Coordinates of C-alpha atoms and ligand atoms in Angstrom, one line a residue:
X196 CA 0.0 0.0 0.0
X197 CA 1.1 3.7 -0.3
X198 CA 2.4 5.9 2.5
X199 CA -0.7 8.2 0.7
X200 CA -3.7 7.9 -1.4
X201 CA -6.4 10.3 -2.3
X202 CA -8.8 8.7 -4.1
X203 CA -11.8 10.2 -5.7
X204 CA -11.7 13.7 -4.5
X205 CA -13.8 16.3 -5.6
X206 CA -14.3 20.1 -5.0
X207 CA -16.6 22.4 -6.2
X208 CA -16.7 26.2 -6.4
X209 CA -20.4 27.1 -7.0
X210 CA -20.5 25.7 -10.9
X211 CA -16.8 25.1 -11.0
X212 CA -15.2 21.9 -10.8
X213 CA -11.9 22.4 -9.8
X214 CA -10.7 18.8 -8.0
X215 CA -12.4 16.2 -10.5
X216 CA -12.4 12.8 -9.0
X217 CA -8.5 13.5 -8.2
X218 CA -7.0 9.9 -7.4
X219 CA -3.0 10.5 -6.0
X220 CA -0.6 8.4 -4.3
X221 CA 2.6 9.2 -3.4
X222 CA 5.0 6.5 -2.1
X223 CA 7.7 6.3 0.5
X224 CA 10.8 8.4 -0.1
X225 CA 9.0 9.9 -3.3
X226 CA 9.4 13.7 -4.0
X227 CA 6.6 13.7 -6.9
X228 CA 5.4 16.8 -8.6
X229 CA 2.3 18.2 -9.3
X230 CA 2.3 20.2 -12.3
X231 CA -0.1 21.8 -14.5
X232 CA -0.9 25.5 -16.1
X233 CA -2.7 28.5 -14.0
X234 CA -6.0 27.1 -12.9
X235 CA -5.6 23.8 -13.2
X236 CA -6.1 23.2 -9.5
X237 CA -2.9 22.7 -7.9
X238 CA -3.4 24.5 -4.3
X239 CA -7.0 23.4 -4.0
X240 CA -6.1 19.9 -4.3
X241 CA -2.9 20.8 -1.2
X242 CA -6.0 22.5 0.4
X243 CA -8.2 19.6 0.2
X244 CA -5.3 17.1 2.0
X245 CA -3.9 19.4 4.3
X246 CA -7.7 20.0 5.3
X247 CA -7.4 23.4 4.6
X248 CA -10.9 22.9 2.7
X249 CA -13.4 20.4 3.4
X250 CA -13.4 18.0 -0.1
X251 CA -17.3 17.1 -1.7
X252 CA -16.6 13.3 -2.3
X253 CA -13.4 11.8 -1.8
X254 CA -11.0 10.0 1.0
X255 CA -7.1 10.8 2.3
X256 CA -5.4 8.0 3.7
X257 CA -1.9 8.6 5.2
X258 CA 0.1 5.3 6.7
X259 CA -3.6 3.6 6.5
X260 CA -5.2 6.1 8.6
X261 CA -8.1 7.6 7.4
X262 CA -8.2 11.5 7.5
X263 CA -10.8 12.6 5.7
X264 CA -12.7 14.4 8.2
X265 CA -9.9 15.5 10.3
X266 CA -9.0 19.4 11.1
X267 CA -5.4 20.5 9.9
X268 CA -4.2 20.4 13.0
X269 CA -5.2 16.5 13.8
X270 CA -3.7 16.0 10.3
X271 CA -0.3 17.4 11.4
X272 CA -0.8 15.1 14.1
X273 CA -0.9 12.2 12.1
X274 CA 2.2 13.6 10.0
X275 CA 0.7 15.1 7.1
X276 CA 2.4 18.7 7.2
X277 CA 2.4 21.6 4.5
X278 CA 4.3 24.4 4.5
X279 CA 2.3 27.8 5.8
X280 CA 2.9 31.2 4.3
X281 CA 6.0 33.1 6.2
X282 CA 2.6 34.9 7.8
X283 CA 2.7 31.6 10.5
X284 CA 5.8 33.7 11.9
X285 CA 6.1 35.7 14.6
X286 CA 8.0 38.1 12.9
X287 CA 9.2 40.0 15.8
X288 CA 10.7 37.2 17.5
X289 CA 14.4 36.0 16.9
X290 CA 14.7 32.8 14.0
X291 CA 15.6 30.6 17.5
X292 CA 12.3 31.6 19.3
X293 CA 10.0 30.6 15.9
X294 CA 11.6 27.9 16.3
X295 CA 11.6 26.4 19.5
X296 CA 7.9 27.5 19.8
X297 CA 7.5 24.6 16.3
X298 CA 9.5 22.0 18.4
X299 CA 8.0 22.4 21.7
X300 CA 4.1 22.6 20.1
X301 CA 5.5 19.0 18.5
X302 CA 6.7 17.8 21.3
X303 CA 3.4 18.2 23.1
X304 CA 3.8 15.8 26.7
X305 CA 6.5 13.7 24.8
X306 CA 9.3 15.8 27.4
X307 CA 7.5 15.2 30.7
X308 CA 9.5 12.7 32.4
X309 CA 12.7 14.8 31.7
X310 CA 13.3 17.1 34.2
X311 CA 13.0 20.7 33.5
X312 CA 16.8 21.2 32.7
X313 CA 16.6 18.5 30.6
X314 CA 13.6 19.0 28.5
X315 CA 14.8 22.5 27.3
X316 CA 18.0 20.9 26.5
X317 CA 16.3 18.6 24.5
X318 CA 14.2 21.4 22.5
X319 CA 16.9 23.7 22.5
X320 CA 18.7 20.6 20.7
X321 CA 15.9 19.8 18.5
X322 CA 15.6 23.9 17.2
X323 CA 19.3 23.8 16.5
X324 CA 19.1 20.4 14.5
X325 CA 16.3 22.2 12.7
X326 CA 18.5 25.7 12.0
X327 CA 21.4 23.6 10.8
X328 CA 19.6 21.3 8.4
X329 CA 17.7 24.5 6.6
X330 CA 20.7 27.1 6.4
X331 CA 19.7 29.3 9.3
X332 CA 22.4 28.4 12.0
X333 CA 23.9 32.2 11.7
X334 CA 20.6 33.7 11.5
X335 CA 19.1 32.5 14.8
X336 CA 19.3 36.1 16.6
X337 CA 17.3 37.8 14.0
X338 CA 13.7 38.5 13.9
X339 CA 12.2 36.5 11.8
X340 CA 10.5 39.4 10.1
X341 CA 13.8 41.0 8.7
X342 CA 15.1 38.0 6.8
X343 CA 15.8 37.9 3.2
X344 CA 13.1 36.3 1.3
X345 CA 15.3 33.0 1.2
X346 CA 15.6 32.7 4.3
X347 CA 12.4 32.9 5.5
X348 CA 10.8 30.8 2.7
X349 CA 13.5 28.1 4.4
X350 CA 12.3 29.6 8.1
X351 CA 8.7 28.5 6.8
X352 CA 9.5 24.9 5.8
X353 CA 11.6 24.6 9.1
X354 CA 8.8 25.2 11.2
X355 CA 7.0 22.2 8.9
X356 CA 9.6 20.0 9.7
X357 CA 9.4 20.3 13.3
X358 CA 6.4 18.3 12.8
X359 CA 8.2 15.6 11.9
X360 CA 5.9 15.2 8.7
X361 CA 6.0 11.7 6.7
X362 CA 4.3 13.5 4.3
X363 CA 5.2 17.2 3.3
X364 CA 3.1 19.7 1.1
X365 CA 5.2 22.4 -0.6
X366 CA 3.0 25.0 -2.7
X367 CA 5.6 26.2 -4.8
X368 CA 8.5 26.6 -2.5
X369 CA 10.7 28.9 -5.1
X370 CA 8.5 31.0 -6.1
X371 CA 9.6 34.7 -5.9
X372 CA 13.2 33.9 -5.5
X373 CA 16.5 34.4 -7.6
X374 CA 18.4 31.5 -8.5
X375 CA 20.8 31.6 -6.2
X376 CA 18.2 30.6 -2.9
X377 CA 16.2 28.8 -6.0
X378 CA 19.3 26.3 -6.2
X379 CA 19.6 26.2 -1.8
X380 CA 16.2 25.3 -1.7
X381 CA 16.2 22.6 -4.5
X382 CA 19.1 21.1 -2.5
X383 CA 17.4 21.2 0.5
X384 CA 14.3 19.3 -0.6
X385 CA 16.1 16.8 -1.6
X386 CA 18.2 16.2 1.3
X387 CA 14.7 15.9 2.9
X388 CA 14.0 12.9 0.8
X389 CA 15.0 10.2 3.3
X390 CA 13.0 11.8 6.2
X391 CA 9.3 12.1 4.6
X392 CA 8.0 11.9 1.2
X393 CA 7.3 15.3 -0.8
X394 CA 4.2 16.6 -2.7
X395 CA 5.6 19.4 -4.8
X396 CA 4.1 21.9 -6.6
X397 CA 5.9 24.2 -8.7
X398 CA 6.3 25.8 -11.9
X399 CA 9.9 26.2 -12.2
X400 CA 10.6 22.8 -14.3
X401 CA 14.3 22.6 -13.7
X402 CA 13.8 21.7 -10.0
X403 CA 10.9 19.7 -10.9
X404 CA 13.0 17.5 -13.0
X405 CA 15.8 17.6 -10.5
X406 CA 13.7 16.8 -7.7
X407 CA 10.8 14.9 -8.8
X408 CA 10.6 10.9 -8.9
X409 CA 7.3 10.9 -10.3
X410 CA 5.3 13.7 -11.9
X411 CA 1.5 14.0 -12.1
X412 CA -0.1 16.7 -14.4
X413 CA -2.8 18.2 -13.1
X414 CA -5.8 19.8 -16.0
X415 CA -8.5 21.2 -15.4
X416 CA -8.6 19.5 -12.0
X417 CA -8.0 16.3 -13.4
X418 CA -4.7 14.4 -13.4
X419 CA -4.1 14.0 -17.0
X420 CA -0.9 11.5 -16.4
X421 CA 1.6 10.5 -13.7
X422 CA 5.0 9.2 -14.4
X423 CA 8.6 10.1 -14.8
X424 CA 10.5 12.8 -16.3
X425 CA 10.8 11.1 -19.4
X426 CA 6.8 9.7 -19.7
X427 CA 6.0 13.2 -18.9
X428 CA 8.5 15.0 -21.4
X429 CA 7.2 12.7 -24.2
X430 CA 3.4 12.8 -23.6
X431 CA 1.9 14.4 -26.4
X432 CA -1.4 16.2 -24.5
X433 CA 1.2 17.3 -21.8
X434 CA 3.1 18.9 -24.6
X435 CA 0.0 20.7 -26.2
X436 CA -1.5 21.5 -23.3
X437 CA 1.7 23.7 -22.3
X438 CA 2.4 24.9 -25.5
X439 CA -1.5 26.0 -25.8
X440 CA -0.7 27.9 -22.6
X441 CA 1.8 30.7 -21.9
X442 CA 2.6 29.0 -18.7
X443 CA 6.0 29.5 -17.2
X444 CA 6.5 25.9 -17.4
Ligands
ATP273 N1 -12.0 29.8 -2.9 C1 -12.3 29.7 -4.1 N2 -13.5 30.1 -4.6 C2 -13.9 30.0 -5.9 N3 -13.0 29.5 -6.8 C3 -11.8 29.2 -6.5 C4 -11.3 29.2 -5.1 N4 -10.1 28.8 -5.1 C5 -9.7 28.4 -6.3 N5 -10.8 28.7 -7.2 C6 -10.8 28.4 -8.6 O1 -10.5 27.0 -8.8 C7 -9.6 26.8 -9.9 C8 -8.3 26.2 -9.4 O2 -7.6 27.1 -8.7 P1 -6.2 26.8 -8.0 O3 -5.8 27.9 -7.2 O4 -6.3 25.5 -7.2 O5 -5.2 26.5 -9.2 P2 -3.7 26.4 -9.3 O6 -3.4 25.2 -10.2 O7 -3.1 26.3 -7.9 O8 -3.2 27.7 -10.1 P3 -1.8 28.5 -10.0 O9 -0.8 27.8 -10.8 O10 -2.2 29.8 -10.6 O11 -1.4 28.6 -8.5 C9 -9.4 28.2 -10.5 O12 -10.3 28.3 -11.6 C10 -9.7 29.1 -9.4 O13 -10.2 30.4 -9.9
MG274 MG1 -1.7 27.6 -6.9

């Protein structure tokens, strides 16, 4: 069985059907991409699993759990994380604090029999871990708030791994960024590969290639074809559909 499945979803705006009986798995260690022009209904599809929006018809199942008609929260819980806008930060507060705030809110009771020395140790330990593994080990005095945009696009998917997802949403993590962050972040997702699986979306089709094991292509809320670079590359209503488009993709 998959780590995930969504099978059958479906979401309607008034007459618009913008998740069309969306069937998805994504498999352990898997970064796969979810492509497909403006519209097509990328983000409401993230919304729909990270419960952001209640689906019509439809089931998520993470690790055989069924989470259809949990609250984002409970879905966190279960390890299902996405990354938030940077607007989750409290911008005021130094890199270290947003952090330690992410561990500790994981960590719920799991640091009560440690004494009180010990248990801040232990978050204090788990921010730093956190810092290092996303580029921000020199930045932890700053407020949050003042950060480049790099930086706090990698701030943001920090805080999602404190969760310790074993599945991550990222709704396109590069946008708005030069190359320079572009390429840190791209080598940062997939350093993430052996600790949860990745649903991408994103329009910059370099790091999709790099990244993704599997792409599925997303049309009119319908997922036109999943497979690899290559199936994708060569599939001839993939092609016309993005050259009938003036998608950056
Ligand atoms: N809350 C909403 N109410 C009404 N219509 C919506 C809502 N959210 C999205 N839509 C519509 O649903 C369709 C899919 O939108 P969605 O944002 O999921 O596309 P997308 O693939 O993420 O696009 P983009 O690449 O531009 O981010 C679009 O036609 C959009 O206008
Ligand atoms: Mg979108």
């Amino acid at each position: 069985m998959s780590l995930f499945m969504a099978v059958g979803l479906v979401k309607r705006f008034g007459g618009l059907l913008a998740t069309d009986h969306v069937d998805l798995a994504v498999e352990q260690g898997e970064i796969h991409a979810l492509i497909g022009p403006n519209g097509a209904g990328k983000s409401t599809l993230v919304n729909l699993i990270s419960g952001l929006l209640p689906a019509d018809a439809g089931r998520i199942v993470l690790d055989g759990v069924d989470l259809t008609g949990l609250a984002p929260h409970q879905r966190v819980r279960h390890g299902l994380a996405r990354c938030f806008q940077i607007t989750s930060v409290f911008r005021n507060d130094p890199v270290r604090d947003n952090l330690l705030l992410a561990v500790q809110a994981q960590a719920g009771s799991s640091f009560h029999c440690l004494r009180r020395r010990e248990a801040e140790t232990a978050l204090m330990d788990a921010a730093l871990a956190l810092a290092d593994k996303t580029g921000l080990a020199e930045v932890l005095d700053r407020p949050a708030g003042v950060l480049p945009h790099g930086m706090q696009k990698r701030l943001d998917l920090a805080l999602a791994l404190a969760a310790r997802p074993r599945l991550l949403l990222l709704d396109e993590p590069m946008a708005g960024m030069g190359p320079e962050d572009s390429l840190q972040m791209i080598e940062l997702i997939g350093r993430l590969r052996s600790e949860t699986a990745i649903l991408l979306i994103e329009h910059d089709m370099d790091a999709v290639f790099r990244l993704a094991d599997r792409i599925s292509v997303l049309v009119y809320g319908r997922v036109l074809t999943s497979g690899d670079a290559a199936h994708v590359k060569g599939h001839a209503e993939v092609q016309s559909v993005y050259l009938g488009t003036e998608a950056h993709a």
